[in-house]
Amino acid sequence: MRLQPREYEIGEHKLVLRSPEKEEAEMLCSYLARVCGETRFMMQGADECKDLSIEDEEQFILSHIEEPDACLIIAELDGQHIGNASFNAVGPSRRNHHRANVGIAIYLDYTGKGIGKTMFQVLLDTIEACGFESAELTVIEGNERAKHMYETFGFAEVGRIPKANKYDDGTYADDILMYKDLRT
Ligand SMILES: CC(C)(COP(=O)(O)OP(=O)(O)OC[C@H]1O[C@@H](n2cnc3c(N)ncnc32)[C@H](O)[C@@H]1OP(=O)(O)O)[C@@H](O)C(=O)NCCC(=O)NCCS
């Protein structure tokens, strides 16, 4: 689905949340490589994003606009793209189509300013408007800011996959599964 542009004030800055256009695919490929390189808390390394083609990203953008139960939201601060948030149904089966899978990432320079909370509220409102019964996500162990934000919105830890992430330096981090029942 398409999110019509919405404007917010973050201090003295203007935040716009909207769906991206197909023509912004190249920008979103660069975004993915950058956010994946900025922290240990993304699901892949920056070098692994280089295989994503502009055509793949265009398809990703279009599918999130055309599917009624999916949405990709980009955030612009004073006209500059700074982050993304998205959701889609967990799977195509009727048995799990009531569950939304959620993701969000902002460039590190723009974190800690209340932008994530603003984006996440819009994302959750849109998920609820779509009729999903629950929302879920995975956060990597140690990502205290993200975990705190999800808890603020009513998500709770429901499980862990020990050592789910193995880094190039030989260290590991768990995946923490978080869940929110949207009907309560
Ligand atoms: C996770 C993320 C989306 C949060 O957005 P944000 O704009 O940085 O967060 P906000 O400024 O809106 O603040 C969120 C909350 O975390 C709190 N917080 C900030 N830093 C924190 C820290 N180090 N530990 C715990 N809580 C922290 C804030 O105080 C705020 O809580 P409050 O409302 O109780 O005051 C953003 O930091 C991000 O994209 N990080 C990099 C990529 C990433 O980790 N994505 C999530 C993958 S699961």
JSON list of C-alpha atoms and ligand atoms in Angstrom, two decimals:
[
{"chain": "A", "resi": 1, "resn": "MET", "atom": "CA", "xyz": [0.00, 0.00, 0.00]},
{"chain": "A", "resi": 2, "resn": "ARG", "atom": "CA", "xyz": [1.03, 3.57, -0.52]},
{"chain": "A", "resi": 3, "resn": "LEU", "atom": "CA", "xyz": [1.56, 5.89, 2.44]},
{"chain": "A", "resi": 4, "resn": "GLN", "atom": "CA", "xyz": [0.59, 9.42, 1.48]},
{"chain": "A", "resi": 5, "resn": "PRO", "atom": "CA", "xyz": [3.18, 11.96, 2.70]},
{"chain": "A", "resi": 6, "resn": "ARG", "atom": "CA", "xyz": [2.88, 12.99, 6.35]},
{"chain": "A", "resi": 7, "resn": "GLU", "atom": "CA", "xyz": [4.83, 15.85, 7.97]},
{"chain": "A", "resi": 8, "resn": "TYR", "atom": "CA", "xyz": [6.17, 16.11, 11.51]},
{"chain": "A", "resi": 9, "resn": "GLU", "atom": "CA", "xyz": [8.34, 18.55, 13.42]},
{"chain": "A", "resi": 10, "resn": "ILE", "atom": "CA", "xyz": [11.51, 17.19, 15.00]},
{"chain": "A", "resi": 11, "resn": "GLY", "atom": "CA", "xyz": [12.92, 20.16, 16.88]},
{"chain": "A", "resi": 12, "resn": "GLU", "atom": "CA", "xyz": [13.44, 22.77, 14.19]},
{"chain": "A", "resi": 13, "resn": "HIS", "atom": "CA", "xyz": [13.49, 20.18, 11.41]},
{"chain": "A", "resi": 14, "resn": "LYS", "atom": "CA", "xyz": [10.77, 18.91, 9.11]},
{"chain": "A", "resi": 15, "resn": "LEU", "atom": "CA", "xyz": [10.32, 15.15, 8.93]},
{"chain": "A", "resi": 16, "resn": "VAL", "atom": "CA", "xyz": [8.36, 13.72, 6.01]},
{"chain": "A", "resi": 17, "resn": "LEU", "atom": "CA", "xyz": [7.26, 10.08, 5.94]},
{"chain": "A", "resi": 18, "resn": "ARG", "atom": "CA", "xyz": [6.06, 8.67, 2.61]},
{"chain": "A", "resi": 19, "resn": "SER", "atom": "CA", "xyz": [6.24, 5.71, 0.27]},
{"chain": "A", "resi": 20, "resn": "PRO", "atom": "CA", "xyz": [9.19, 5.81, -2.14]},
{"chain": "A", "resi": 21, "resn": "GLU", "atom": "CA", "xyz": [8.83, 5.92, -5.92]},
{"chain": "A", "resi": 22, "resn": "LYS", "atom": "CA", "xyz": [10.33, 3.27, -8.21]},
{"chain": "A", "resi": 23, "resn": "GLU", "atom": "CA", "xyz": [12.79, 5.92, -9.47]},
{"chain": "A", "resi": 24, "resn": "GLU", "atom": "CA", "xyz": [14.33, 6.06, -5.96]},
{"chain": "A", "resi": 25, "resn": "ALA", "atom": "CA", "xyz": [15.59, 2.47, -6.13]},
{"chain": "A", "resi": 26, "resn": "GLU", "atom": "CA", "xyz": [19.25, 3.42, -6.55]},
{"chain": "A", "resi": 27, "resn": "MET", "atom": "CA", "xyz": [19.10, 5.67, -3.48]},
{"chain": "A", "resi": 28, "resn": "LEU", "atom": "CA", "xyz": [17.57, 2.82, -1.46]},
{"chain": "A", "resi": 29, "resn": "CYS", "atom": "CA", "xyz": [20.31, 0.40, -2.57]},
{"chain": "A", "resi": 30, "resn": "SER", "atom": "CA", "xyz": [22.92, 2.87, -1.24]},
{"chain": "A", "resi": 31, "resn": "TYR", "atom": "CA", "xyz": [20.90, 3.25, 1.96]},
{"chain": "A", "resi": 32, "resn": "LEU", "atom": "CA", "xyz": [20.91, -0.49, 2.60]},
{"chain": "A", "resi": 33, "resn": "ALA", "atom": "CA", "xyz": [24.66, -0.79, 2.13]},
{"chain": "A", "resi": 34, "resn": "ARG", "atom": "CA", "xyz": [25.26, 2.18, 4.44]},
{"chain": "A", "resi": 35, "resn": "VAL", "atom": "CA", "xyz": [22.96, 1.13, 7.32]},
{"chain": "A", "resi": 36, "resn": "CYS", "atom": "CA", "xyz": [24.28, -2.43, 7.17]},
{"chain": "A", "resi": 37, "resn": "GLY", "atom": "CA", "xyz": [27.82, -1.08, 7.54]},
{"chain": "A", "resi": 38, "resn": "GLU", "atom": "CA", "xyz": [27.08, 1.31, 10.40]},
{"chain": "A", "resi": 39, "resn": "THR", "atom": "CA", "xyz": [26.18, -1.17, 13.17]},
{"chain": "A", "resi": 40, "resn": "ARG", "atom": "CA", "xyz": [26.43, -4.85, 14.13]},
{"chain": "A", "resi": 41, "resn": "PHE", "atom": "CA", "xyz": [22.67, -4.89, 14.50]},
{"chain": "A", "resi": 42, "resn": "MET", "atom": "CA", "xyz": [21.56, -5.47, 10.93]},
{"chain": "A", "resi": 43, "resn": "MET", "atom": "CA", "xyz": [20.94, -8.94, 9.53]},
{"chain": "A", "resi": 44, "resn": "GLN", "atom": "CA", "xyz": [23.79, -8.71, 7.00]},
{"chain": "A", "resi": 45, "resn": "GLY", "atom": "CA", "xyz": [27.09, -6.98, 6.39]},
{"chain": "A", "resi": 46, "resn": "ALA", "atom": "CA", "xyz": [27.50, -4.03, 4.01]},
{"chain": "A", "resi": 47, "resn": "ASP", "atom": "CA", "xyz": [29.49, -6.14, 1.54]},
{"chain": "A", "resi": 48, "resn": "GLU", "atom": "CA", "xyz": [26.58, -8.57, 1.26]},
{"chain": "A", "resi": 49, "resn": "CYS", "atom": "CA", "xyz": [24.27, -5.81, 0.02]},
{"chain": "A", "resi": 50, "resn": "LYS", "atom": "CA", "xyz": [26.29, -5.19, -3.14]},
{"chain": "A", "resi": 51, "resn": "ASP", "atom": "CA", "xyz": [24.53, -8.04, -4.97]},
{"chain": "A", "resi": 52, "resn": "LEU", "atom": "CA", "xyz": [21.21, -6.23, -4.71]},
{"chain": "A", "resi": 53, "resn": "SER", "atom": "CA", "xyz": [20.43, -4.86, -8.18]},
{"chain": "A", "resi": 54, "resn": "ILE", "atom": "CA", "xyz": [18.48, -1.69, -8.88]},
{"chain": "A", "resi": 55, "resn": "GLU", "atom": "CA", "xyz": [15.91, -3.88, -10.66]},
{"chain": "A", "resi": 56, "resn": "ASP", "atom": "CA", "xyz": [15.46, -5.99, -7.49]},
{"chain": "A", "resi": 57, "resn": "GLU", "atom": "CA", "xyz": [15.02, -2.84, -5.43]},
{"chain": "A", "resi": 58, "resn": "GLU", "atom": "CA", "xyz": [12.50, -1.42, -7.94]},
{"chain": "A", "resi": 59, "resn": "GLN", "atom": "CA", "xyz": [10.54, -4.65, -7.60]},
{"chain": "A", "resi": 60, "resn": "PHE", "atom": "CA", "xyz": [10.72, -4.38, -3.80]},
{"chain": "A", "resi": 61, "resn": "ILE", "atom": "CA", "xyz": [9.37, -0.82, -3.92]},
{"chain": "A", "resi": 62, "resn": "LEU", "atom": "CA", "xyz": [6.58, -1.72, -6.33]},
{"chain": "A", "resi": 63, "resn": "SER", "atom": "CA", "xyz": [5.54, -4.83, -4.41]},
{"chain": "A", "resi": 64, "resn": "HIS", "atom": "CA", "xyz": [5.24, -2.80, -1.21]},
{"chain": "A", "resi": 65, "resn": "ILE", "atom": "CA", "xyz": [3.01, -0.28, -3.00]},
{"chain": "A", "resi": 66, "resn": "GLU", "atom": "CA", "xyz": [0.88, -2.80, -4.87]},
{"chain": "A", "resi": 67, "resn": "GLU", "atom": "CA", "xyz": [0.36, -5.33, -2.05]},
{"chain": "A", "resi": 68, "resn": "PRO", "atom": "CA", "xyz": [-2.50, -4.21, 0.22]},
{"chain": "A", "resi": 69, "resn": "ASP", "atom": "CA", "xyz": [-0.86, -5.80, 3.28]},
{"chain": "A", "resi": 70, "resn": "ALA", "atom": "CA", "xyz": [2.67, -4.43, 2.91]},
{"chain": "A", "resi": 71, "resn": "CYS", "atom": "CA", "xyz": [4.17, -0.95, 3.13]},
{"chain": "A", "resi": 72, "resn": "LEU", "atom": "CA", "xyz": [7.60, 0.62, 2.74]},
{"chain": "A", "resi": 73, "resn": "ILE", "atom": "CA", "xyz": [8.06, 4.03, 4.34]},
{"chain": "A", "resi": 74, "resn": "ILE", "atom": "CA", "xyz": [11.00, 6.35, 3.77]},
{"chain": "A", "resi": 75, "resn": "ALA", "atom": "CA", "xyz": [11.89, 9.19, 6.13]},
{"chain": "A", "resi": 76, "resn": "GLU", "atom": "CA", "xyz": [13.22, 12.53, 4.88]},
{"chain": "A", "resi": 77, "resn": "LEU", "atom": "CA", "xyz": [14.59, 15.15, 7.24]},
{"chain": "A", "resi": 78, "resn": "ASP", "atom": "CA", "xyz": [14.64, 18.59, 5.63]},
{"chain": "A", "resi": 79, "resn": "GLY", "atom": "CA", "xyz": [14.41, 16.84, 2.27]},
{"chain": "A", "resi": 80, "resn": "GLN", "atom": "CA", "xyz": [17.23, 14.37, 2.88]},
{"chain": "A", "resi": 81, "resn": "HIS", "atom": "CA", "xyz": [16.57, 10.63, 3.01]},
{"chain": "A", "resi": 82, "resn": "ILE", "atom": "CA", "xyz": [17.63, 9.30, 6.42]},
{"chain": "A", "resi": 83, "resn": "GLY", "atom": "CA", "xyz": [15.88, 5.99, 7.01]},
{"chain": "A", "resi": 84, "resn": "ASN", "atom": "CA", "xyz": [13.30, 3.35, 6.16]},
{"chain": "A", "resi": 85, "resn": "ALA", "atom": "CA", "xyz": [10.64, 1.31, 7.91]},
{"chain": "A", "resi": 86, "resn": "SER", "atom": "CA", "xyz": [8.51, -1.47, 6.45]},
{"chain": "A", "resi": 87, "resn": "PHE", "atom": "CA", "xyz": [6.13, -4.30, 7.11]},
{"chain": "A", "resi": 88, "resn": "ASN", "atom": "CA", "xyz": [4.72, -7.23, 5.24]},
{"chain": "A", "resi": 89, "resn": "ALA", "atom": "CA", "xyz": [2.72, -10.35, 6.06]},
{"chain": "A", "resi": 90, "resn": "VAL", "atom": "CA", "xyz": [4.93, -13.04, 7.59]},
{"chain": "A", "resi": 91, "resn": "GLY", "atom": "CA", "xyz": [4.03, -15.46, 4.81]},
{"chain": "A", "resi": 92, "resn": "PRO", "atom": "CA", "xyz": [1.58, -16.14, 2.01]},
{"chain": "A", "resi": 93, "resn": "SER", "atom": "CA", "xyz": [-0.25, -18.94, 3.82]},
{"chain": "A", "resi": 94, "resn": "ARG", "atom": "CA", "xyz": [-3.75, -18.22, 5.20]},
{"chain": "A", "resi": 95, "resn": "ARG", "atom": "CA", "xyz": [-2.51, -19.64, 8.49]},
{"chain": "A", "resi": 96, "resn": "ASN", "atom": "CA", "xyz": [0.05, -16.90, 9.09]},
{"chain": "A", "resi": 97, "resn": "HIS", "atom": "CA", "xyz": [-1.40, -14.04, 7.12]},
{"chain": "A", "resi": 98, "resn": "HIS", "atom": "CA", "xyz": [-2.63, -12.32, 10.29]},
{"chain": "A", "resi": 99, "resn": "ARG", "atom": "CA", "xyz": [0.97, -11.67, 11.41]},
{"chain": "A", "resi": 100, "resn": "ALA", "atom": "CA", "xyz": [2.98, -8.62, 10.30]},
{"chain": "A", "resi": 101, "resn": "ASN", "atom": "CA", "xyz": [6.75, -8.68, 10.09]},
{"chain": "A", "resi": 102, "resn": "VAL", "atom": "CA", "xyz": [8.36, -5.32, 10.89]},
{"chain": "A", "resi": 103, "resn": "GLY", "atom": "CA", "xyz": [11.70, -3.65, 10.13]},
{"chain": "A", "resi": 104, "resn": "ILE", "atom": "CA", "xyz": [13.24, -0.20, 10.67]},
{"chain": "A", "resi": 105, "resn": "ALA", "atom": "CA", "xyz": [16.67, 1.41, 10.30]},
{"chain": "A", "resi": 106, "resn": "ILE", "atom": "CA", "xyz": [17.86, 5.02, 10.36]},
{"chain": "A", "resi": 107, "resn": "TYR", "atom": "CA", "xyz": [21.31, 6.35, 9.53]},
{"chain": "A", "resi": 108, "resn": "LEU", "atom": "CA", "xyz": [23.34, 6.49, 12.74]},
{"chain": "A", "resi": 109, "resn": "ASP", "atom": "CA", "xyz": [23.77, 10.29, 12.52]},
{"chain": "A", "resi": 110, "resn": "TYR", "atom": "CA", "xyz": [20.01, 10.70, 12.92]},
{"chain": "A", "resi": 111, "resn": "THR", "atom": "CA", "xyz": [19.36, 8.21, 15.74]},
{"chain": "A", "resi": 112, "resn": "GLY", "atom": "CA", "xyz": [18.42, 9.24, 19.27]},
{"chain": "A", "resi": 113, "resn": "LYS", "atom": "CA", "xyz": [16.35, 12.25, 18.16]},
{"chain": "A", "resi": 114, "resn": "GLY", "atom": "CA", "xyz": [12.85, 10.76, 18.38]},
{"chain": "A", "resi": 115, "resn": "ILE", "atom": "CA", "xyz": [12.65, 10.00, 14.65]},
{"chain": "A", "resi": 116, "resn": "GLY", "atom": "CA", "xyz": [12.48, 6.23, 15.16]},
{"chain": "A", "resi": 117, "resn": "LYS", "atom": "CA", "xyz": [9.55, 6.56, 17.56]},
{"chain": "A", "resi": 118, "resn": "THR", "atom": "CA", "xyz": [7.68, 8.78, 15.09]},
{"chain": "A", "resi": 119, "resn": "MET", "atom": "CA", "xyz": [8.27, 6.32, 12.24]},
{"chain": "A", "resi": 120, "resn": "PHE", "atom": "CA", "xyz": [7.40, 3.29, 14.33]},
{"chain": "A", "resi": 121, "resn": "GLN", "atom": "CA", "xyz": [4.12, 4.81, 15.50]},
{"chain": "A", "resi": 122, "resn": "VAL", "atom": "CA", "xyz": [3.08, 5.44, 11.88]},
{"chain": "A", "resi": 123, "resn": "LEU", "atom": "CA", "xyz": [4.16, 1.93, 10.93]},
{"chain": "A", "resi": 124, "resn": "LEU", "atom": "CA", "xyz": [2.13, 0.35, 13.73]},
{"chain": "A", "resi": 125, "resn": "ASP", "atom": "CA", "xyz": [-0.93, 2.50, 12.98]},
{"chain": "A", "resi": 126, "resn": "THR", "atom": "CA", "xyz": [-0.75, 1.39, 9.34]},
{"chain": "A", "resi": 127, "resn": "ILE", "atom": "CA", "xyz": [-0.34, -2.26, 10.32]},
{"chain": "A", "resi": 128, "resn": "GLU", "atom": "CA", "xyz": [-3.41, -2.04, 12.55]},
{"chain": "A", "resi": 129, "resn": "ALA", "atom": "CA", "xyz": [-5.39, -0.30, 9.80]},
{"chain": "A", "resi": 130, "resn": "CYS", "atom": "CA", "xyz": [-4.53, -3.23, 7.50]},
{"chain": "A", "resi": 131, "resn": "GLY", "atom": "CA", "xyz": [-6.22, -5.61, 9.95]},
{"chain": "A", "resi": 132, "resn": "PHE", "atom": "CA", "xyz": [-3.19, -7.56, 11.17]},
{"chain": "A", "resi": 133, "resn": "GLU", "atom": "CA", "xyz": [-3.71, -9.24, 14.54]},
{"chain": "A", "resi": 134, "resn": "SER", "atom": "CA", "xyz": [-0.09, -9.23, 15.67]},
{"chain": "A", "resi": 135, "resn": "ALA", "atom": "CA", "xyz": [3.30, -7.76, 14.82]},
{"chain": "A", "resi": 136, "resn": "GLU", "atom": "CA", "xyz": [6.70, -9.37, 15.25]},
{"chain": "A", "resi": 137, "resn": "LEU", "atom": "CA", "xyz": [10.35, -8.61, 14.68]},
{"chain": "A", "resi": 138, "resn": "THR", "atom": "CA", "xyz": [13.86, -9.77, 15.42]},
{"chain": "A", "resi": 139, "resn": "VAL", "atom": "CA", "xyz": [16.38, -7.61, 17.24]},
{"chain": "A", "resi": 140, "resn": "ILE", "atom": "CA", "xyz": [20.00, -8.57, 17.70]},
{"chain": "A", "resi": 141, "resn": "GLU", "atom": "CA", "xyz": [21.31, -8.96, 21.26]},
{"chain": "A", "resi": 142, "resn": "GLY", "atom": "CA", "xyz": [22.97, -5.75, 22.45]},
{"chain": "A", "resi": 143, "resn": "ASN", "atom": "CA", "xyz": [20.80, -3.39, 20.42]},
{"chain": "A", "resi": 144, "resn": "GLU", "atom": "CA", "xyz": [19.45, -1.77, 23.56]},
{"chain": "A", "resi": 145, "resn": "ARG", "atom": "CA", "xyz": [18.06, 1.34, 21.88]},
{"chain": "A", "resi": 146, "resn": "ALA", "atom": "CA", "xyz": [15.96, -0.66, 19.43]},
{"chain": "A", "resi": 147, "resn": "LYS", "atom": "CA", "xyz": [14.82, -3.15, 22.09]},
{"chain": "A", "resi": 148, "resn": "HIS", "atom": "CA", "xyz": [13.85, -0.31, 24.41]},
{"chain": "A", "resi": 149, "resn": "MET", "atom": "CA", "xyz": [11.86, 1.38, 21.65]},
{"chain": "A", "resi": 150, "resn": "TYR", "atom": "CA", "xyz": [10.01, -1.83, 20.77]},
{"chain": "A", "resi": 151, "resn": "GLU", "atom": "CA", "xyz": [9.18, -2.40, 24.46]},
{"chain": "A", "resi": 152, "resn": "THR", "atom": "CA", "xyz": [7.86, 1.16, 24.69]},
{"chain": "A", "resi": 153, "resn": "PHE", "atom": "CA", "xyz": [5.41, 0.24, 21.93]},
{"chain": "A", "resi": 154, "resn": "GLY", "atom": "CA", "xyz": [4.28, -2.92, 23.76]},
{"chain": "A", "resi": 155, "resn": "PHE", "atom": "CA", "xyz": [6.49, -5.55, 22.15]},
{"chain": "A", "resi": 156, "resn": "ALA", "atom": "CA", "xyz": [7.77, -8.27, 24.48]},
{"chain": "A", "resi": 157, "resn": "GLU", "atom": "CA", "xyz": [10.62, -10.74, 24.14]},
{"chain": "A", "resi": 158, "resn": "VAL", "atom": "CA", "xyz": [9.16, -14.16, 23.35]},
{"chain": "A", "resi": 159, "resn": "GLY", "atom": "CA", "xyz": [12.26, -16.14, 22.50]},
{"chain": "A", "resi": 160, "resn": "ARG", "atom": "CA", "xyz": [15.88, -16.22, 21.49]},
{"chain": "A", "resi": 161, "resn": "ILE", "atom": "CA", "xyz": [18.02, -18.04, 18.97]},
{"chain": "A", "resi": 162, "resn": "PRO", "atom": "CA", "xyz": [21.39, -18.37, 20.67]},
{"chain": "A", "resi": 163, "resn": "LYS", "atom": "CA", "xyz": [24.40, -17.31, 18.62]},
{"chain": "A", "resi": 164, "resn": "ALA", "atom": "CA", "xyz": [22.18, -16.67, 15.60]},
{"chain": "A", "resi": 165, "resn": "ASN", "atom": "CA", "xyz": [24.66, -14.13, 14.23]},
{"chain": "A", "resi": 166, "resn": "LYS", "atom": "CA", "xyz": [28.33, -14.94, 13.69]},
{"chain": "A", "resi": 167, "resn": "TYR", "atom": "CA", "xyz": [30.61, -11.99, 12.95]},
{"chain": "A", "resi": 168, "resn": "ASP", "atom": "CA", "xyz": [33.83, -11.90, 10.98]},
{"chain": "A", "resi": 169, "resn": "ASP", "atom": "CA", "xyz": [35.80, -11.42, 14.22]},
{"chain": "A", "resi": 170, "resn": "GLY", "atom": "CA", "xyz": [34.51, -14.78, 15.50]},
{"chain": "A", "resi": 171, "resn": "THR", "atom": "CA", "xyz": [32.06, -13.35, 18.06]},
{"chain": "A", "resi": 172, "resn": "TYR", "atom": "CA", "xyz": [28.36, -14.20, 18.16]},
{"chain": "A", "resi": 173, "resn": "ALA", "atom": "CA", "xyz": [25.09, -12.50, 19.10]},
{"chain": "A", "resi": 174, "resn": "ASP", "atom": "CA", "xyz": [21.63, -13.94, 19.77]},
{"chain": "A", "resi": 175, "resn": "ASP", "atom": "CA", "xyz": [18.53, -13.10, 17.78]},
{"chain": "A", "resi": 176, "resn": "ILE", "atom": "CA", "xyz": [15.78, -11.89, 20.14]},
{"chain": "A", "resi": 177, "resn": "LEU", "atom": "CA", "xyz": [12.25, -12.49, 18.87]},
{"chain": "A", "resi": 178, "resn": "MET", "atom": "CA", "xyz": [9.74, -9.81, 19.91]},
{"chain": "A", "resi": 179, "resn": "TYR", "atom": "CA", "xyz": [5.96, -9.91, 19.57]},
{"chain": "A", "resi": 180, "resn": "LYS", "atom": "CA", "xyz": [2.99, -7.59, 20.07]},
{"chain": "A", "resi": 181, "resn": "ASP", "atom": "CA", "xyz": [-0.65, -8.67, 20.14]},
{"chain": "A", "resi": 182, "resn": "LEU", "atom": "CA", "xyz": [-2.52, -5.87, 18.36]},
{"chain": "A", "resi": 183, "resn": "ARG", "atom": "CA", "xyz": [-5.95, -6.97, 19.61]},
{"chain": "A", "resi": 184, "resn": "THR", "atom": "CA", "xyz": [-5.30, -6.21, 23.30]},
{"chain": "B", "resi": 1, "resn": "LIG", "atom": "C1", "xyz": [16.48, 1.46, 16.44]},
{"chain": "B", "resi": 1, "resn": "LIG", "atom": "C2", "xyz": [16.15, 2.83, 15.87]},
{"chain": "B", "resi": 1, "resn": "LIG", "atom": "C3", "xyz": [15.16, 2.69, 14.72]},
{"chain": "B", "resi": 1, "resn": "LIG", "atom": "C4", "xyz": [15.51, 3.70, 16.97]},
{"chain": "B", "resi": 1, "resn": "LIG", "atom": "O1", "xyz": [15.22, 4.97, 16.44]},
{"chain": "B", "resi": 1, "resn": "LIG", "atom": "P1", "xyz": [15.81, 6.30, 17.14]},
{"chain": "B", "resi": 1, "resn": "LIG", "atom": "O2", "xyz": [15.33, 7.46, 16.36]},
{"chain": "B", "resi": 1, "resn": "LIG", "atom": "O3", "xyz": [17.27, 6.16, 17.33]},
{"chain": "B", "resi": 1, "resn": "LIG", "atom": "O4", "xyz": [15.10, 6.22, 18.54]},
{"chain": "B", "resi": 1, "resn": "LIG", "atom": "P2", "xyz": [14.38, 7.37, 19.33]},
{"chain": "B", "resi": 1, "resn": "LIG", "atom": "O5", "xyz": [15.27, 8.58, 19.40]},
{"chain": "B", "resi": 1, "resn": "LIG", "atom": "O6", "xyz": [13.02, 7.58, 18.75]},
{"chain": "B", "resi": 1, "resn": "LIG", "atom": "O7", "xyz": [14.33, 6.74, 20.82]},
{"chain": "B", "resi": 1, "resn": "LIG", "atom": "C5", "xyz": [13.85, 5.46, 21.08]},
{"chain": "B", "resi": 1, "resn": "LIG", "atom": "C6", "xyz": [13.93, 5.19, 22.57]},
{"chain": "B", "resi": 1, "resn": "LIG", "atom": "O8", "xyz": [15.19, 4.57, 22.89]},
{"chain": "B", "resi": 1, "resn": "LIG", "atom": "C7", "xyz": [15.80, 5.27, 24.00]},
{"chain": "B", "resi": 1, "resn": "LIG", "atom": "N1", "xyz": [17.24, 5.08, 23.89]},
{"chain": "B", "resi": 1, "resn": "LIG", "atom": "C8", "xyz": [18.12, 5.84, 23.20]},
{"chain": "B", "resi": 1, "resn": "LIG", "atom": "N2", "xyz": [19.36, 5.30, 23.31]},
{"chain": "B", "resi": 1, "resn": "LIG", "atom": "C9", "xyz": [19.26, 4.21, 24.09]},
{"chain": "B", "resi": 1, "resn": "LIG", "atom": "C10", "xyz": [20.18, 3.24, 24.58]},
{"chain": "B", "resi": 1, "resn": "LIG", "atom": "N3", "xyz": [21.47, 3.27, 24.24]},
{"chain": "B", "resi": 1, "resn": "LIG", "atom": "N4", "xyz": [19.70, 2.23, 25.37]},
{"chain": "B", "resi": 1, "resn": "LIG", "atom": "C11", "xyz": [18.39, 2.17, 25.70]},
{"chain": "B", "resi": 1, "resn": "LIG", "atom": "N5", "xyz": [17.47, 3.06, 25.25]},
{"chain": "B", "resi": 1, "resn": "LIG", "atom": "C12", "xyz": [17.90, 4.06, 24.46]},
{"chain": "B", "resi": 1, "resn": "LIG", "atom": "C13", "xyz": [15.31, 6.67, 23.86]},
{"chain": "B", "resi": 1, "resn": "LIG", "atom": "O9", "xyz": [15.44, 7.38, 25.07]},
{"chain": "B", "resi": 1, "resn": "LIG", "atom": "C14", "xyz": [13.85, 6.42, 23.49]},
{"chain": "B", "resi": 1, "resn": "LIG", "atom": "O10", "xyz": [13.13, 5.98, 24.63]},
{"chain": "B", "resi": 1, "resn": "LIG", "atom": "P3", "xyz": [12.10, 6.89, 25.45]},
{"chain": "B", "resi": 1, "resn": "LIG", "atom": "O11", "xyz": [10.97, 7.16, 24.52]},
{"chain": "B", "resi": 1, "resn": "LIG", "atom": "O12", "xyz": [11.72, 6.03, 26.60]},
{"chain": "B", "resi": 1, "resn": "LIG", "atom": "O13", "xyz": [12.87, 8.12, 25.81]},
{"chain": "B", "resi": 1, "resn": "LIG", "atom": "C15", "xyz": [17.45, 3.55, 15.37]},
{"chain": "B", "resi": 1, "resn": "LIG", "atom": "O14", "xyz": [18.30, 3.79, 16.46]},
{"chain": "B", "resi": 1, "resn": "LIG", "atom": "C16", "xyz": [18.20, 2.78, 14.29]},
{"chain": "B", "resi": 1, "resn": "LIG", "atom": "O15", "xyz": [17.76, 2.75, 13.15]},
{"chain": "B", "resi": 1, "resn": "LIG", "atom": "N6", "xyz": [19.36, 2.20, 14.64]},
{"chain": "B", "resi": 1, "resn": "LIG", "atom": "C17", "xyz": [20.25, 1.57, 13.68]},
{"chain": "B", "resi": 1, "resn": "LIG", "atom": "C18", "xyz": [19.64, 0.38, 12.95]},
{"chain": "B", "resi": 1, "resn": "LIG", "atom": "C19", "xyz": [18.89, -0.54, 13.88]},
{"chain": "B", "resi": 1, "resn": "LIG", "atom": "O16", "xyz": [19.39, -0.91, 14.93]},
{"chain": "B", "resi": 1, "resn": "LIG", "atom": "N7", "xyz": [17.68, -0.92, 13.45]},
{"chain": "B", "resi": 1, "resn": "LIG", "atom": "C20", "xyz": [16.83, -1.83, 14.22]},
{"chain": "B", "resi": 1, "resn": "LIG", "atom": "C21", "xyz": [17.14, -3.23, 13.88]},
{"chain": "B", "resi": 1, "resn": "LIG", "atom": "S1", "xyz": [16.13, -4.35, 14.82]}
]
